Tab-separated table of C-alpha atoms and ligand atoms in Angstrom:
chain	number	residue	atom	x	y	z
A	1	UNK	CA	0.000	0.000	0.000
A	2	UNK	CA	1.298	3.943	-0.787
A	3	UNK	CA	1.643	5.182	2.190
A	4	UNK	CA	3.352	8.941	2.792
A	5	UNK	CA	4.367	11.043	5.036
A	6	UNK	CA	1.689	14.282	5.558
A	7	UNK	CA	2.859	17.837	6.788
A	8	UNK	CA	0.228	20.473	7.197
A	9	UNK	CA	1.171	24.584	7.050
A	10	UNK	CA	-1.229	26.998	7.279
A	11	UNK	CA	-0.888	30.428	5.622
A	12	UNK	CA	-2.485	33.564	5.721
A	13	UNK	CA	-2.457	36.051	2.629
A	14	UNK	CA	-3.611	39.632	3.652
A	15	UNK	CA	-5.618	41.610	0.400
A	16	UNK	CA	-4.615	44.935	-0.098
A	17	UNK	CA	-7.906	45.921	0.513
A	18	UNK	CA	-10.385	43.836	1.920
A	19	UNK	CA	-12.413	42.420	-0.762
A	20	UNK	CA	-16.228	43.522	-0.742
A	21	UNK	CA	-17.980	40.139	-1.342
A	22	UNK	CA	-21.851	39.491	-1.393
A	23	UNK	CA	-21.078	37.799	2.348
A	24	UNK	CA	-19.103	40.838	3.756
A	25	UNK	CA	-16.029	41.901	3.772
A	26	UNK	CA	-13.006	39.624	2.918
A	27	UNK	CA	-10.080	40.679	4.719
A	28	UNK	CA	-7.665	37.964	4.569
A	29	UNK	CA	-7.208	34.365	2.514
A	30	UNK	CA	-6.232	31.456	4.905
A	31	UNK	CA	-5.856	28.021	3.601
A	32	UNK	CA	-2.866	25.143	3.558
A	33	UNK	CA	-0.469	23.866	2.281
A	34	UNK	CA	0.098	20.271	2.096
A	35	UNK	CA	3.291	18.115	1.944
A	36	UNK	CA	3.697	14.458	1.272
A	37	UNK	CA	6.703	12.446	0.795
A	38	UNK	CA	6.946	9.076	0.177
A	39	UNK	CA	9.696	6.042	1.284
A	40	UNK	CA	11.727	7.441	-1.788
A	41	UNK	CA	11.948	10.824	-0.736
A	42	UNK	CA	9.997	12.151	-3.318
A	43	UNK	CA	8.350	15.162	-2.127
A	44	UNK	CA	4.320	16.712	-3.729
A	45	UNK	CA	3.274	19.942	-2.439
A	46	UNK	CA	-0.253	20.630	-2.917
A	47	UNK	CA	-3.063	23.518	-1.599
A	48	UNK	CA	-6.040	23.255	0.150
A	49	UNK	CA	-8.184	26.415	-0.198
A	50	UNK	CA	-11.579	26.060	0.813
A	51	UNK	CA	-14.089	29.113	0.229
A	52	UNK	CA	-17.492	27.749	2.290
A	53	UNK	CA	-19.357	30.717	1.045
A	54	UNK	CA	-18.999	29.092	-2.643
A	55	UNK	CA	-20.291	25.577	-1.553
A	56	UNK	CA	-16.905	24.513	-0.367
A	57	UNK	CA	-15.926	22.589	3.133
A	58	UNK	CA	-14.812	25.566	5.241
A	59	UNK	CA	-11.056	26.143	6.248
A	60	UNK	CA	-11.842	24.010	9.994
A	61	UNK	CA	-13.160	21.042	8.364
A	62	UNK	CA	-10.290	20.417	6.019
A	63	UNK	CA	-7.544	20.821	9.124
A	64	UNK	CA	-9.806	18.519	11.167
A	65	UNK	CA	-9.533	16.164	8.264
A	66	UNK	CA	-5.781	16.738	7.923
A	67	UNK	CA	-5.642	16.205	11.700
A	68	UNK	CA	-6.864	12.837	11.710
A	69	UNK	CA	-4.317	11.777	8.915
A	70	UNK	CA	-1.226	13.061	10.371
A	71	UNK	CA	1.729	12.155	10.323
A	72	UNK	CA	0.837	9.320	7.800
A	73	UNK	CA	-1.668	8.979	4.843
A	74	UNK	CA	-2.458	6.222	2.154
A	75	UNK	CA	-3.443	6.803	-1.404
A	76	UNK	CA	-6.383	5.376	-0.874
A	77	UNK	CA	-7.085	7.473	2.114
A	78	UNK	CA	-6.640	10.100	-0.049
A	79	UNK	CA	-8.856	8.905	-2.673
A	80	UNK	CA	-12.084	8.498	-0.468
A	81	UNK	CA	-11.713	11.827	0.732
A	82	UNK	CA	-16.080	12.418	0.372
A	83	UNK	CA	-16.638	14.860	-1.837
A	84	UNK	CA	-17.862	16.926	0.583
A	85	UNK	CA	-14.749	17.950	0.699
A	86	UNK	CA	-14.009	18.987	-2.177
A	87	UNK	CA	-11.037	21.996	-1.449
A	88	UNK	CA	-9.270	19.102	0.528
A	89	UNK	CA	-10.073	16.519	-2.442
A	90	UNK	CA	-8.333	18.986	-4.604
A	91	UNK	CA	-5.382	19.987	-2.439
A	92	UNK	CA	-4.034	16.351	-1.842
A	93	UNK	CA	-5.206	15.274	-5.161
A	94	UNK	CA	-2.444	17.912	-6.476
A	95	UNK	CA	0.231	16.631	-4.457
A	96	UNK	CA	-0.244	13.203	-5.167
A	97	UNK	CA	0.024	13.866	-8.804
A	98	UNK	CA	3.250	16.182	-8.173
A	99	UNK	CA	5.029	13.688	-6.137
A	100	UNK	CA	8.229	13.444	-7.549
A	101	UNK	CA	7.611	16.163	-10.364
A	102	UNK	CA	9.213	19.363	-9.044
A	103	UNK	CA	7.038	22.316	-10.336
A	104	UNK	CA	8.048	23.081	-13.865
A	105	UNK	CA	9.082	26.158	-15.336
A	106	UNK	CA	6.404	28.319	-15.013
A	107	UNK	CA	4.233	28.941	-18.680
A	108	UNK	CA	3.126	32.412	-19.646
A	109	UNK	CA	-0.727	32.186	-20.067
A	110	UNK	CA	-3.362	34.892	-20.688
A	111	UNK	CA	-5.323	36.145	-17.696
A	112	UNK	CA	-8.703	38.152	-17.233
A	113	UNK	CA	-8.234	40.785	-15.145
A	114	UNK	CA	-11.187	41.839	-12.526
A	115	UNK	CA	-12.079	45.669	-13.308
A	116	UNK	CA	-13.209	47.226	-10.033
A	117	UNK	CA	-16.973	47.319	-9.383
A	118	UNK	CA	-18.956	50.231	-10.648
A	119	UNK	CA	-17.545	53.403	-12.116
A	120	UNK	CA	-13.994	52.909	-10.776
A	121	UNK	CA	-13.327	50.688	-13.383
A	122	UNK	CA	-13.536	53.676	-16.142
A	123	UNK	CA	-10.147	54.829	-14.297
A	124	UNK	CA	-8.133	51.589	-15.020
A	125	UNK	CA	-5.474	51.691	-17.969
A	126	UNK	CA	-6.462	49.006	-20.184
A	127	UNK	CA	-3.868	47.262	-22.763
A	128	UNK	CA	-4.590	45.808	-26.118
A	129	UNK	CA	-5.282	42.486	-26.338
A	130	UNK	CA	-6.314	42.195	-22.829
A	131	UNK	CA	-9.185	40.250	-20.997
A	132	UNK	CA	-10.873	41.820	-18.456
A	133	UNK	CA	-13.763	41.189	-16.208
A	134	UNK	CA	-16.690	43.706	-14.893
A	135	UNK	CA	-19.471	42.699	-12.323
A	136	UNK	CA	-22.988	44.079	-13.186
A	137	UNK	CA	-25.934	43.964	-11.452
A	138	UNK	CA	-24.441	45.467	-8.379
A	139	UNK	CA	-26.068	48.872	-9.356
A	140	UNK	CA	-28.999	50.452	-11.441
A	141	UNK	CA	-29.073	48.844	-15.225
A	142	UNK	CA	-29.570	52.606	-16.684
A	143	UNK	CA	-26.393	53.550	-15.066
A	144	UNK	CA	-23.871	50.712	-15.449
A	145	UNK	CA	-24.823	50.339	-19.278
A	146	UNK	CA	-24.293	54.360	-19.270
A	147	UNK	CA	-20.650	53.047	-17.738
A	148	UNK	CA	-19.948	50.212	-20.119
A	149	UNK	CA	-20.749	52.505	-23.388
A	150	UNK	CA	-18.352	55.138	-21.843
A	151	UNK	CA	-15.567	52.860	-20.572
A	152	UNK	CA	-16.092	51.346	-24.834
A	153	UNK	CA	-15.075	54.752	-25.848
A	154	UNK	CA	-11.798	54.166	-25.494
A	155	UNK	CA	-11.364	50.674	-25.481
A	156	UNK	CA	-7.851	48.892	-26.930
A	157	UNK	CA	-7.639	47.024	-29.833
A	158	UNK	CA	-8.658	43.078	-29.991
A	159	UNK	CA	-9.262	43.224	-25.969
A	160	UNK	CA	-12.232	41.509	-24.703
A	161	UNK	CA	-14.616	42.318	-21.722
A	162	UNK	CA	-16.544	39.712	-19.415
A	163	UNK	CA	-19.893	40.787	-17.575
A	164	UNK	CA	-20.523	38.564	-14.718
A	165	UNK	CA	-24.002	38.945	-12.748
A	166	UNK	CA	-23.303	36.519	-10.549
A	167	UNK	CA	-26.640	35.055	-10.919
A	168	UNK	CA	-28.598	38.586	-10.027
A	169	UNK	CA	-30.222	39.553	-13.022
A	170	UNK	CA	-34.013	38.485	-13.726
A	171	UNK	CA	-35.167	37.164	-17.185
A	172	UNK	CA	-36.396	40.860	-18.211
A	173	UNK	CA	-33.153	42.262	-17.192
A	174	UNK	CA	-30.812	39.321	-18.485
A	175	UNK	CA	-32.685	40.280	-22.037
A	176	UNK	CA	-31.790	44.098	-21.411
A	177	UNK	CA	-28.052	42.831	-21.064
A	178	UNK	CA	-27.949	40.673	-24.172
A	179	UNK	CA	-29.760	42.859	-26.623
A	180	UNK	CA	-27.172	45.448	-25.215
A	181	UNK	CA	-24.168	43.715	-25.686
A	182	UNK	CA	-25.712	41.979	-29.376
A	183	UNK	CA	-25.622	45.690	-30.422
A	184	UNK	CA	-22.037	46.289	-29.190
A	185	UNK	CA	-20.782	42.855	-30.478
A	186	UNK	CA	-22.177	44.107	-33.788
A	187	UNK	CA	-19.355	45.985	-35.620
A	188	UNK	CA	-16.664	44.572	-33.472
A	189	UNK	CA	-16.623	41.623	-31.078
A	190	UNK	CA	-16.004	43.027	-27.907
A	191	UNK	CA	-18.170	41.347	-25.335
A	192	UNK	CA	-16.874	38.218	-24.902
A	193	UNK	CA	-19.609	36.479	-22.609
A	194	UNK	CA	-22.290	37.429	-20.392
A	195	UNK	CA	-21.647	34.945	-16.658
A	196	UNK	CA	-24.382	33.614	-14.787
A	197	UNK	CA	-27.531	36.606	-15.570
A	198	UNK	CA	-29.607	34.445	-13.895
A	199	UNK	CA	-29.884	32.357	-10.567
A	200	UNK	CA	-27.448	28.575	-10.561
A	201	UNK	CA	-30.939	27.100	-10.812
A	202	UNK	CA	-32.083	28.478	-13.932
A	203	UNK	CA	-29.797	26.690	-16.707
A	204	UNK	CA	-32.822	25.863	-18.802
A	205	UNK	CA	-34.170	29.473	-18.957
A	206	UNK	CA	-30.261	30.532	-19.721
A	207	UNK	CA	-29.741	27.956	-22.286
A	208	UNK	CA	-32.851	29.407	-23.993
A	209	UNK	CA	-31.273	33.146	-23.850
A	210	UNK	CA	-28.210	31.965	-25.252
A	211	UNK	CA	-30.108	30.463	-27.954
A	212	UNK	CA	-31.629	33.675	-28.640
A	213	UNK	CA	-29.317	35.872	-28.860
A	214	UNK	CA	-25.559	35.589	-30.087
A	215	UNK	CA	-23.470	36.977	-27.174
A	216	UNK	CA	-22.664	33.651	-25.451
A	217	UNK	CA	-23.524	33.265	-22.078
A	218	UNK	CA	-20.893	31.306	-19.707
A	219	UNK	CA	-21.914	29.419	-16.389
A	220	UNK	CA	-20.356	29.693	-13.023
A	221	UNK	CA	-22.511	29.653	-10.102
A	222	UNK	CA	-24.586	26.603	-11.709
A	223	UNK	CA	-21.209	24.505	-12.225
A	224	UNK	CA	-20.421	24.487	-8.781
A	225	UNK	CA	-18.942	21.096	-9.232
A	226	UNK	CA	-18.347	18.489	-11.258
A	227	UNK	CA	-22.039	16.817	-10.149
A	228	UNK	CA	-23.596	19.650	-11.579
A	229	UNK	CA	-21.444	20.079	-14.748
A	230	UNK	CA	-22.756	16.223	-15.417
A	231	UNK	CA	-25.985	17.021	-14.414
A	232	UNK	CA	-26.808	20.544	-16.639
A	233	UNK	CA	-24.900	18.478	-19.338
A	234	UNK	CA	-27.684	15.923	-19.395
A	235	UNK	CA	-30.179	18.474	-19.062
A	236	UNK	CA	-28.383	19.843	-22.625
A	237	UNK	CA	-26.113	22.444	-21.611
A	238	UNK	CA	-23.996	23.106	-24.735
A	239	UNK	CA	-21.503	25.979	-23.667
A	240	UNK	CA	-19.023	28.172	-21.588
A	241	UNK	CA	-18.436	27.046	-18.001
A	242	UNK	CA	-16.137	28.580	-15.731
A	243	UNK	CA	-14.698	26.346	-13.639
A	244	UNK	CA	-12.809	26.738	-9.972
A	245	UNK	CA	-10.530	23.767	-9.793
A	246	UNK	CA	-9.450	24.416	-6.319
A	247	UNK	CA	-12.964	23.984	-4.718
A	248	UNK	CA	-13.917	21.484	-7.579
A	249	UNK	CA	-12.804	18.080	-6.532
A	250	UNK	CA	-10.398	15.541	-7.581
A	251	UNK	CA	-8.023	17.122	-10.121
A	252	UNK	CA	-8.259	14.028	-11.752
A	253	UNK	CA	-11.872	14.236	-11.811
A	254	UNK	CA	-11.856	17.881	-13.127
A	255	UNK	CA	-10.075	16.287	-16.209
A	256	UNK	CA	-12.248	13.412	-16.821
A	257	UNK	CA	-15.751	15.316	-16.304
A	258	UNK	CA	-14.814	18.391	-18.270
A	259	UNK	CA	-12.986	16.054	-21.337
A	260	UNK	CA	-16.180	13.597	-21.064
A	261	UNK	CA	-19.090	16.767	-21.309
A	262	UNK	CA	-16.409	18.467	-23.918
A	263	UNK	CA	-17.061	21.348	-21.510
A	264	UNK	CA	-15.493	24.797	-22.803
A	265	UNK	CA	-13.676	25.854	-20.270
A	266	UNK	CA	-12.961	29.071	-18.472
A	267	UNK	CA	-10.924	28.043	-15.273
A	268	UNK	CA	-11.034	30.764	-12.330
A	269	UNK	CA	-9.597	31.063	-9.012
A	270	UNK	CA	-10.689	31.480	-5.394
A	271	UNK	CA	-7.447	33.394	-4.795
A	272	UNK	CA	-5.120	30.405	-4.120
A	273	UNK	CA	-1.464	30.618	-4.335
A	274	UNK	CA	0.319	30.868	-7.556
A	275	UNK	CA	1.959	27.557	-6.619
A	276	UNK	CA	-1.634	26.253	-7.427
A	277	UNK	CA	-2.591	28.267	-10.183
A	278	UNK	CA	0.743	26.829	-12.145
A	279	UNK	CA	-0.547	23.143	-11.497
A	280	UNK	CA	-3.642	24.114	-12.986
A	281	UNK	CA	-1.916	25.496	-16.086
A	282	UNK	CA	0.181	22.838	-16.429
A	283	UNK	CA	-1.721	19.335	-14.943
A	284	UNK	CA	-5.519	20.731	-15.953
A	285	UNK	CA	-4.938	23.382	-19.142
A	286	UNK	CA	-4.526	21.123	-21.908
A	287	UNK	CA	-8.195	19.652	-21.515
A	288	UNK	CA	-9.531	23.716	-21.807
A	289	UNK	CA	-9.463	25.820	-24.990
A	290	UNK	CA	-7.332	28.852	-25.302
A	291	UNK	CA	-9.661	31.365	-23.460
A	292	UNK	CA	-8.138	33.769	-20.537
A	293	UNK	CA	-7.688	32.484	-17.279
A	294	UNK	CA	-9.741	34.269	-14.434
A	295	UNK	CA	-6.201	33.983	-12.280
A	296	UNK	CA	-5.328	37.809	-12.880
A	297	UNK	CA	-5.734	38.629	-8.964
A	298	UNK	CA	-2.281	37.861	-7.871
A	299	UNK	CA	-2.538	42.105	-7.418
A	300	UNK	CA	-4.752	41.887	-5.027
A	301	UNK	CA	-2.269	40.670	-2.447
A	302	UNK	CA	-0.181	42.405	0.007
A	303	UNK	CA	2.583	39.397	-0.847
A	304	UNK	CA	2.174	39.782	-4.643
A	305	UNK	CA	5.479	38.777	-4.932
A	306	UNK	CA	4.811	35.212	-3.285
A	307	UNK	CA	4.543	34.820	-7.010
A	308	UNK	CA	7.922	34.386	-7.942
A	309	UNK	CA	8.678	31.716	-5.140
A	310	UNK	CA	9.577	28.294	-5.570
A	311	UNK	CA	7.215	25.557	-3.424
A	312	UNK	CA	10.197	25.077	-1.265
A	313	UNK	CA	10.454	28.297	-0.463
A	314	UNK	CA	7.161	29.174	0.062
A	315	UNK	CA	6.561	26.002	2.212
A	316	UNK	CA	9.833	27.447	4.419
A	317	UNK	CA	8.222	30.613	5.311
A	318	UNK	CA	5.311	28.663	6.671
A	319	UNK	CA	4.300	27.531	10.303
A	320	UNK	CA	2.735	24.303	11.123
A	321	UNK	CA	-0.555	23.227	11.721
A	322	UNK	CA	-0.590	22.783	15.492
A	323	UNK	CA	-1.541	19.272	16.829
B	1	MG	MG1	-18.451	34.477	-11.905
């Protein structure tokens, strides 16, 4: 049997700012980082990093499950983690698959970058080329389509802009949105997708929009995980799906599920580290298309530059999970 050695570190990533979420304000990331080595001395790092707001365990249940593993854990320990766990699922997943792979050079990939909320983001410099990503429904429809036709004015060539409504839009207002952004898509494809206009539960009713009209809509809030990408798959969801592989399960379920449903995929992050957001890009990427990657948030940290550090390094600066 594989049996392996399990260290636990927690760490604690202050934002900036604190993040204004739709369940407060979000001050500072906490998750963990795993370790497990095996009789050959081969050594996987991986992250667990729950968000229980998103349908994730929460941070305490994947220590107390770490707790009762330590100091040793078996593969198949690690594969029956339940899947309500699904942060934890992911995080040991990864370092199973990475034991004895040190992390790779890191590849350059194209991110979407969040725009602030509201009419901060018509201050941002934008680049050509770029993705970005603008959250709507947060204020009056009059006045953030007033926004989005003055922030167009000056918008750089061949970049592309994502409207996410988290799920808050009604069916008369996700119809505003789309005839909207059918009009600006018109003489040059700008709009990339409309996310989530209406509530996870309506896929039906949003599978009939998209129909309708040609801006493509993504889901995110109804592919919570890889149940429900199955699921609204069967029910004959044909199209974008953003995707959070850190709060999604198995990684090696993430690949089979979105392969099997030929999902397009848009993965996104629940501000893990960048030591997770390069396994993505380089375990999970090749079974996604070529659209941006919602990972441009590394900004948002006071220890942006936790970017540039090897897992080793990282892990070093870490303390233990007390016992
Ligand atoms: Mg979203």
């Amino acid at each position: 049997m594989d049996c392996y050695r399990l260290e636990v570190r927690i760490y604690q990533r202050p934002f900036r700012m604190p993040l204004q979420t739709s369940h407060g304000r979000w001050q500072v990331r906490d998750g963990l980082i795993v370790r497990l080595e095996n009789r050959a001395g081969q050594v996987g790092f991986g992250e667990i990093a729950p968000l229980s707001w998103l349908g994730s365990e929460s941070l305490e249940r994947a220590i107390a499950f770490c707790r009762r593993c330590l100091p040793m854990v078996t593969a198949e320990q690690i594969m029956q983690i339940p899947d309500t766990l699904p942060a934890t699922q992911f995080g040991l997943g990864m370092a199973l698959e990475r034991l004895g792979h040190g992390a790779r050079s890191p590849i350059t990939w194209n991110c979407s970058h969040l725009l602030p909320t509201g009419v901060a983001a018509l201050q941002v410099p934008l680049v050509p080329g770029g993705t970005y990503k603008w959250k709507i429904g947060v204020q009056s429809r009059q006045q953030e389509q007033q926004w989005l036709q003055e922030r167009l004015q000056d918008w750089p060539l061949g970049a592309k802009l994502r409207l996410d409504a988290n799920g808050g839009l009604d069916q008369a207002a996700a119809i505003a949105w789309l005839q909207v952004c059918d009009r600006l898509n018109q003489s040059t494809p700008v709009i990339e997708f409309l996310e989530q206009p209406l509530p996870a539960d309506q896929v039906p009713q949003m599978q009939q929009l998209g129909d309708r009209y040609t801006t493509p809509i993504a889901l995110d809030e109804s592919l919570a995980t890889m149940h429900h990408v199955r699921h609204w798959h069967q029910q004959g969801w044909r199209g974008i799906g953003v995707v959070k592989p850190a709060i999604a399960g198995f990684p090696q379920t993430i690949r089979q599920v979105c392969t099997d449903v030929g999902l397009d995929v848009v993965w996104s992050s629940v501000f893990e580290t960048p030591m997770t957001q390069r396994f993505i890009a380089q375990h999970l990427a090749p079974v996604a298309g070529d659209r941006a990657v919602g990972f441009g948030i590394n900004h948002w940290f006071v220890d942006a530059g936790c970017h540039g550090l090897e897992d080793e390094d990282l892990w070093a600066t870490l303390p233990p999970l007390r016992t």
